[in-house]
Tab-separated table of N, CA, C and O in Angstrom:
chain	number	residue	atom	x	y	z
A	1	GLN	N	-100.181	45.994	-102.017
A	1	GLN	CA	-98.821	45.633	-102.435
A	1	GLN	C	-98.903	44.560	-103.518
A	1	GLN	O	-99.330	43.443	-103.272
A	2	VAL	N	-98.513	44.909	-104.734
A	2	VAL	CA	-98.513	43.959	-105.846
A	2	VAL	C	-97.243	43.114	-105.768
A	2	VAL	O	-96.146	43.640	-105.597
A	3	LYS	N	-97.446	41.802	-105.893
A	3	LYS	CA	-96.291	40.903	-105.843
A	3	LYS	C	-95.545	40.984	-107.172
A	3	LYS	O	-96.128	40.816	-108.230
A	4	LYS	N	-94.262	41.273	-107.093
A	4	LYS	CA	-93.462	41.425	-108.306
A	4	LYS	C	-92.575	40.211	-108.563
A	4	LYS	O	-92.234	39.922	-109.689
A	5	GLN	N	-92.160	39.546	-107.491
A	5	GLN	CA	-91.244	38.407	-107.614
A	5	GLN	C	-92.015	37.103	-107.410
A	5	GLN	O	-92.672	36.922	-106.392
A	6	CYS	N	-91.973	36.205	-108.399
A	6	CYS	CA	-92.635	34.900	-108.324
A	6	CYS	C	-91.593	33.812	-108.588
A	6	CYS	O	-91.497	33.284	-109.697
A	7	ASP	N	-90.770	33.520	-107.582
A	7	ASP	CA	-89.702	32.538	-107.755
A	7	ASP	C	-90.262	31.159	-108.091
A	7	ASP	O	-91.317	30.768	-107.604
A	8	GLN	N	-89.552	30.438	-108.936
A	8	GLN	CA	-89.946	29.081	-109.327
A	8	GLN	C	-89.134	28.080	-108.516
A	8	GLN	O	-87.922	28.204	-108.411
A	9	LYS	N	-89.829	27.085	-107.932
A	9	LYS	CA	-89.108	26.034	-107.212
A	9	LYS	C	-88.799	24.904	-108.175
A	9	LYS	O	-89.679	24.372	-108.838
A	10	LEU	N	-87.526	24.562	-108.270
A	10	LEU	CA	-87.094	23.484	-109.148
A	10	LEU	C	-86.564	22.339	-108.304
A	10	LEU	O	-85.961	22.560	-107.259
A	11	LEU	N	-86.791	21.128	-108.757
A	11	LEU	CA	-86.266	19.952	-108.079
A	11	LEU	C	-85.213	19.332	-108.992
A	11	LEU	O	-85.528	18.909	-110.105
A	12	ILE	N	-83.972	19.341	-108.529
A	12	ILE	CA	-82.888	18.766	-109.321
A	12	ILE	C	-82.660	17.345	-108.828
A	12	ILE	O	-82.473	17.106	-107.634
A	13	ARG	N	-82.705	16.380	-109.739
A	13	ARG	CA	-82.528	14.972	-109.387
A	13	ARG	C	-81.200	14.466	-109.924
A	13	ARG	O	-80.768	14.869	-111.000
A	14	MET	N	-80.570	13.570	-109.180
A	14	MET	CA	-79.351	12.923	-109.672
A	14	MET	C	-79.216	11.557	-109.016
A	14	MET	O	-79.946	11.235	-108.085
A	15	LYS	N	-78.309	10.756	-109.552
A	15	LYS	CA	-78.059	9.426	-108.995
A	15	LYS	C	-76.585	9.309	-108.665
A	15	LYS	O	-75.741	9.873	-109.366
A	16	THR	N	-76.273	8.562	-107.600
A	16	THR	CA	-74.874	8.346	-107.242
A	16	THR	C	-74.265	7.320	-108.194
A	16	THR	O	-74.962	6.677	-108.966
A	17	LYS	N	-72.962	7.164	-108.109
A	17	LYS	CA	-72.239	6.214	-108.952
A	17	LYS	C	-72.691	4.787	-108.649
A	17	LYS	O	-73.023	4.467	-107.520
A	18	CYS	N	-72.677	3.925	-109.655
A	18	CYS	CA	-73.061	2.532	-109.493
A	18	CYS	C	-71.925	1.758	-108.813
A	18	CYS	O	-70.783	1.799	-109.280
A	19	VAL	N	-72.230	1.112	-107.699
A	19	VAL	CA	-71.244	0.324	-106.951
A	19	VAL	C	-71.886	-0.998	-106.525
A	19	VAL	O	-73.106	-1.150	-106.613
A	20	PRO	N	-71.090	-1.955	-106.022
A	20	PRO	CA	-71.692	-3.189	-105.493
A	20	PRO	C	-72.719	-2.836	-104.408
A	20	PRO	O	-72.455	-1.981	-103.560
A	21	CYS	N	-73.872	-3.480	-104.444
A	21	CYS	CA	-74.954	-3.152	-103.503
A	21	CYS	C	-74.484	-3.226	-102.051
A	21	CYS	O	-74.867	-2.409	-101.217
A	22	SER	N	-73.631	-4.210	-101.741
A	22	SER	CA	-73.172	-4.380	-100.355
A	22	SER	C	-72.333	-3.201	-99.879
A	22	SER	O	-72.201	-2.959	-98.679
A	23	LEU	N	-71.774	-2.423	-100.814
A	23	LEU	CA	-70.949	-1.271	-100.450
A	23	LEU	C	-71.725	0.044	-100.531
A	23	LEU	O	-71.169	1.105	-100.279
A	24	ASN	N	-72.994	-0.027	-100.888
A	24	ASN	CA	-73.745	1.201	-101.166
A	24	ASN	C	-74.515	1.755	-99.968
A	24	ASN	O	-75.095	2.822	-100.047
A	25	LEU	N	-74.525	1.028	-98.847
A	25	LEU	CA	-75.288	1.475	-97.671
A	25	LEU	C	-74.917	2.886	-97.237
A	25	LEU	O	-75.780	3.697	-96.940
A	26	ASP	N	-73.625	3.171	-97.179
A	26	ASP	CA	-73.161	4.455	-96.635
A	26	ASP	C	-72.796	5.476	-97.700
A	26	ASP	O	-72.189	6.494	-97.399
A	27	THR	N	-73.139	5.203	-98.957
A	27	THR	CA	-72.816	6.155	-100.024
A	27	THR	C	-73.600	7.447	-99.807
A	27	THR	O	-74.819	7.430	-99.737
A	28	PRO	N	-72.899	8.578	-99.667
A	28	PRO	CA	-73.601	9.850	-99.456
A	28	PRO	C	-73.992	10.503	-100.774
A	28	PRO	O	-73.411	10.214	-101.818
A	29	CYS	N	-74.967	11.386	-100.703
A	29	CYS	CA	-75.300	12.237	-101.839
A	29	CYS	C	-74.331	13.424	-101.816
A	29	CYS	O	-73.773	13.741	-100.769
A	30	PRO	N	-74.151	14.091	-102.957
A	30	PRO	CA	-73.295	15.289	-102.954
A	30	PRO	C	-73.842	16.347	-101.994
A	30	PRO	O	-75.025	16.328	-101.651
A	31	ALA	N	-72.993	17.258	-101.574
A	31	ALA	CA	-73.378	18.314	-100.639
A	31	ALA	C	-74.600	19.067	-101.149
A	31	ALA	O	-74.678	19.401	-102.334
A	32	GLY	N	-75.569	19.276	-100.278
A	32	GLY	CA	-76.777	20.018	-100.645
A	32	GLY	C	-77.904	19.143	-101.152
A	32	GLY	O	-79.026	19.599	-101.287
A	33	TYR	N	-77.620	17.876	-101.443
A	33	TYR	CA	-78.641	16.953	-101.933
A	33	TYR	C	-79.167	16.088	-100.803
A	33	TYR	O	-78.457	15.806	-99.839
A	34	THR	N	-80.415	15.645	-100.916
A	34	THR	CA	-81.049	14.773	-99.935
A	34	THR	C	-81.265	13.404	-100.561
A	34	THR	O	-81.773	13.305	-101.677
A	35	LYS	N	-80.878	12.365	-99.820
A	35	LYS	CA	-81.037	10.991	-100.316
A	35	LYS	C	-82.502	10.591	-100.196
A	35	LYS	O	-83.117	10.759	-99.156
A	36	ILE	N	-83.081	10.066	-101.291
A	36	ILE	CA	-84.486	9.655	-101.246
A	36	ILE	C	-84.651	8.140	-101.362
A	36	ILE	O	-85.767	7.649	-101.416
A	37	THR	N	-83.524	7.418	-101.411
A	37	THR	CA	-83.591	5.956	-101.401
A	37	THR	C	-83.038	5.467	-100.076
A	37	THR	O	-82.233	6.150	-99.441
A	38	ASN	N	-83.471	4.289	-99.657
A	38	ASN	CA	-83.034	3.738	-98.371
A	38	ASN	C	-82.104	2.550	-98.561
A	38	ASN	O	-82.015	1.989	-99.647
A	39	GLY	N	-81.475	2.159	-97.472
A	39	GLY	CA	-80.671	0.938	-97.460
A	39	GLY	C	-79.571	0.945	-98.506
A	39	GLY	O	-78.746	1.848	-98.554
A	40	THR	N	-79.598	-0.076	-99.366
A	40	THR	CA	-78.551	-0.198	-100.383
A	40	THR	C	-78.902	0.563	-101.655
A	40	THR	O	-78.164	0.522	-102.626
A	41	GLY	N	-80.042	1.233	-101.678
A	41	GLY	CA	-80.411	2.017	-102.852
A	41	GLY	C	-81.202	1.201	-103.859
A	41	GLY	O	-81.832	0.204	-103.516
A	42	THR	N	-81.149	1.625	-105.115
A	42	THR	CA	-81.917	0.987	-106.183
A	42	THR	C	-81.002	0.087	-107.009
A	42	THR	O	-79.993	0.560	-107.535
A	43	PRO	N	-81.357	-1.191	-107.168
A	43	PRO	CA	-80.510	-2.103	-107.963
A	43	PRO	C	-80.824	-1.995	-109.454
A	43	PRO	O	-81.334	-2.925	-110.067
A	44	ASP	N	-80.523	-0.835	-110.043
A	44	ASP	CA	-80.925	-0.601	-111.437
A	44	ASP	C	-79.749	-0.236	-112.353
A	44	ASP	O	-79.921	0.466	-113.334
A	45	CYS	N	-78.546	-0.701	-112.000
A	45	CYS	CA	-77.398	-0.306	-112.815
A	45	CYS	C	-76.364	-1.428	-112.853
A	45	CYS	O	-76.518	-2.445	-112.176
A	46	ARG	N	-75.315	-1.203	-113.645
A	46	ARG	CA	-74.226	-2.175	-113.722
A	46	ARG	C	-72.909	-1.431	-113.529
A	46	ARG	O	-72.762	-0.296	-113.966
A	47	TYR	N	-71.976	-2.075	-112.845
A	47	TYR	CA	-70.645	-1.495	-112.719
A	47	TYR	C	-69.656	-2.468	-113.366
A	47	TYR	O	-69.968	-3.633	-113.582
A	48	TYR	N	-68.479	-1.959	-113.709
A	48	TYR	CA	-67.527	-2.745	-114.490
A	48	TYR	C	-66.199	-2.902	-113.763
A	48	TYR	O	-65.738	-1.969	-113.108
A	49	LEU	N	-65.622	-4.073	-113.869
A	49	LEU	CA	-64.298	-4.346	-113.318
A	49	LEU	C	-63.402	-4.796	-114.453
A	49	LEU	O	-63.766	-5.685	-115.213
A	50	GLU	N	-62.248	-4.155	-114.545
A	50	GLU	CA	-61.296	-4.563	-115.574
A	50	GLU	C	-60.290	-5.520	-114.966
A	50	GLU	O	-59.634	-5.204	-113.980
A	51	ILE	N	-60.201	-6.715	-115.535
A	51	ILE	CA	-59.241	-7.710	-115.074
A	51	ILE	C	-58.371	-8.088	-116.261
A	51	ILE	O	-58.817	-8.750	-117.193
A	52	LYS	N	-57.128	-7.615	-116.217
A	52	LYS	CA	-56.169	-7.812	-117.321
A	52	LYS	C	-56.787	-7.433	-118.663
A	52	LYS	O	-56.958	-6.261	-118.935
A	53	THR	N	-57.158	-8.413	-119.490
A	53	THR	CA	-57.657	-8.091	-120.827
A	53	THR	C	-59.175	-8.109	-120.913
A	53	THR	O	-59.742	-7.857	-121.960
A	54	HIS	N	-59.853	-8.436	-119.812
A	54	HIS	CA	-61.311	-8.547	-119.829
A	54	HIS	C	-61.957	-7.468	-118.974
A	54	HIS	O	-61.408	-7.026	-117.981
A	55	THR	N	-63.144	-7.085	-119.363
A	55	THR	CA	-63.965	-6.187	-118.549
A	55	THR	C	-65.208	-6.960	-118.144
A	55	THR	O	-65.943	-7.440	-118.998
A	56	LEU	N	-65.394	-7.102	-116.841
A	56	LEU	CA	-66.544	-7.832	-116.328
A	56	LEU	C	-67.612	-6.847	-115.884
A	56	LEU	O	-67.314	-5.795	-115.336
A	57	SER	N	-68.866	-7.219	-116.112
A	57	SER	CA	-69.994	-6.368	-115.759
A	57	SER	C	-70.805	-7.050	-114.659
A	57	SER	O	-71.111	-8.230	-114.746
A	58	PHE	N	-71.143	-6.297	-113.608
A	58	PHE	CA	-71.897	-6.849	-112.476
A	58	PHE	C	-73.102	-5.963	-112.178
A	58	PHE	O	-73.031	-4.749	-112.349
A	59	PRO	N	-74.194	-6.565	-111.687
A	59	PRO	CA	-75.319	-5.727	-111.252
A	59	PRO	C	-74.921	-4.945	-110.004
A	59	PRO	O	-74.222	-5.478	-109.142
A	60	GLY	N	-75.349	-3.705	-109.941
A	60	GLY	CA	-74.989	-2.862	-108.796
A	60	GLY	C	-76.159	-2.021	-108.324
A	60	GLY	O	-77.280	-2.150	-108.810
A	61	CYS	N	-75.880	-1.167	-107.360
A	61	CYS	CA	-76.897	-0.285	-106.780
A	61	CYS	C	-76.411	1.156	-106.807
A	61	CYS	O	-75.221	1.424	-106.819
A	62	ARG	N	-77.379	2.059	-106.775
A	62	ARG	CA	-77.077	3.486	-106.647
A	62	ARG	C	-78.209	4.162	-105.902
A	62	ARG	O	-79.315	3.636	-105.823
A	63	HIS	N	-77.911	5.316	-105.339
A	63	HIS	CA	-78.927	6.085	-104.610
A	63	HIS	C	-79.447	7.213	-105.482
A	63	HIS	O	-78.741	7.739	-106.334
A	64	ARG	N	-80.688	7.577	-105.226
A	64	ARG	CA	-81.288	8.741	-105.885
A	64	ARG	C	-81.237	9.909	-104.902
A	64	ARG	O	-81.510	9.725	-103.717
A	65	CYS	N	-80.895	11.074	-105.410
A	65	CYS	CA	-80.758	12.264	-104.577
A	65	CYS	C	-81.531	13.419	-105.211
A	65	CYS	O	-81.631	13.491	-106.435
A	66	VAL	N	-82.068	14.296	-104.379
A	66	VAL	CA	-82.759	15.481	-104.893
A	66	VAL	C	-82.275	16.734	-104.169
A	66	VAL	O	-81.804	16.681	-103.039
A	67	LYS	N	-82.411	17.851	-104.854
A	67	LYS	CA	-82.041	19.146	-104.290
A	67	LYS	C	-83.089	20.145	-104.732
A	67	LYS	O	-83.438	20.202	-105.914
A	68	GLU	N	-83.627	20.894	-103.775
A	68	GLU	CA	-84.606	21.923	-104.119
A	68	GLU	C	-83.860	23.214	-104.399
A	68	GLU	O	-82.950	23.591	-103.674
A	69	PHE	N	-84.250	23.861	-105.465
A	69	PHE	CA	-83.555	25.059	-105.914
A	69	PHE	C	-84.590	26.108	-106.269
A	69	PHE	O	-85.545	25.818	-106.973
A	70	GLU	N	-84.437	27.310	-105.750
A	70	GLU	CA	-85.369	28.394	-106.083
A	70	GLU	C	-84.754	29.268	-107.161
A	70	GLU	O	-83.688	29.833	-106.978
A	71	GLN	N	-85.439	29.328	-108.292
A	71	GLN	CA	-84.962	30.162	-109.385
A	71	GLN	C	-85.712	31.481	-109.346
A	71	GLN	O	-86.934	31.509	-109.474
A	72	PRO	N	-84.985	32.579	-109.142
A	72	PRO	CA	-85.651	33.884	-109.089
A	72	PRO	C	-86.337	34.189	-110.415
A	72	PRO	O	-85.749	34.008	-111.472
A	73	GLU	N	-87.583	34.597	-110.327
A	73	GLU	CA	-88.335	34.939	-111.533
A	73	GLU	C	-89.317	36.048	-111.205
A	73	GLU	O	-89.861	36.097	-110.117
A	74	CYS	N	-89.552	36.923	-112.176
A	74	CYS	CA	-90.521	38.003	-111.980
A	74	CYS	C	-91.924	37.486	-112.284
A	74	CYS	O	-92.108	36.615	-113.122
A	75	CYS	N	-92.909	38.052	-111.605
A	75	CYS	CA	-94.304	37.727	-111.900
A	75	CYS	C	-94.654	38.302	-113.275
A	75	CYS	O	-93.981	39.189	-113.781
A	76	GLN	N	-95.753	37.799	-113.837
A	76	GLN	CA	-96.199	38.254	-115.152
A	76	GLN	C	-96.405	39.774	-115.148
A	76	GLN	O	-96.977	40.335	-114.212
A	77	GLY	N	-95.889	40.416	-116.176
A	77	GLY	CA	-96.047	41.865	-116.284
A	77	GLY	C	-94.911	42.647	-115.647
A	77	GLY	O	-94.881	43.867	-115.712
A	78	HIS	N	-93.967	41.948	-114.999
A	78	HIS	CA	-92.809	42.612	-114.387
A	78	HIS	C	-91.546	42.044	-115.014
A	78	HIS	O	-91.510	40.887	-115.430
A	79	TRP	N	-90.496	42.871	-115.046
A	79	TRP	CA	-89.223	42.387	-115.578
A	79	TRP	C	-88.106	43.215	-115.008
A	79	TRP	O	-88.324	44.152	-114.253
A	80	GLY	N	-86.906	42.846	-115.414
A	80	GLY	CA	-85.722	43.576	-114.952
A	80	GLY	C	-85.114	42.915	-113.716
A	80	GLY	O	-85.698	42.011	-113.127
A	81	PRO	N	-83.922	43.367	-113.326
A	81	PRO	CA	-83.200	42.753	-112.202
A	81	PRO	C	-83.980	42.832	-110.893
A	81	PRO	O	-83.861	41.966	-110.037
A	82	ASP	N	-84.807	43.871	-110.724
A	82	ASP	CA	-85.571	43.998	-109.473
A	82	ASP	C	-87.070	43.832	-109.700
A	82	ASP	O	-87.888	44.161	-108.839
A	83	CYS	N	-87.450	43.303	-110.889
A	83	CYS	CA	-88.858	43.047	-111.244
A	83	CYS	C	-89.743	44.283	-111.143
A	83	CYS	O	-90.916	44.198	-110.823
A	84	MET	N	-89.172	45.465	-111.411
A	84	MET	CA	-89.944	46.700	-111.271
A	84	MET	C	-90.630	47.089	-112.576
A	84	MET	O	-91.625	47.784	-112.573
A	85	GLY	N	-90.095	46.666	-113.714
A	85	GLY	CA	-90.654	47.059	-115.016
A	85	GLY	C	-92.093	46.633	-115.175
A	85	GLY	O	-92.513	45.607	-114.657
A	86	LYS	N	-92.908	47.442	-115.864
A	86	LYS	CA	-94.324	47.087	-116.095
A	86	LYS	C	-94.690	47.382	-117.519
A	86	LYS	O	-94.243	48.333	-118.093
């Protein structure tokens, strides 16, 4: 039996919105994503607060999330919707 389908595994990465670190403990990742940071997340961003005529910038935290995705692909030498072509 010759293998015709060679799916590619892709890892999709994303980060949650930047918020005050103290509020980031319970920030969830979007549906289907797995959180790979712990606690308050990574303190690598800034969030902004608008107060009347000024915009203030504060250091914040965000979580990193990943999702594994299988992209259907034919093995070398095969093609078409069912990977039957040779």
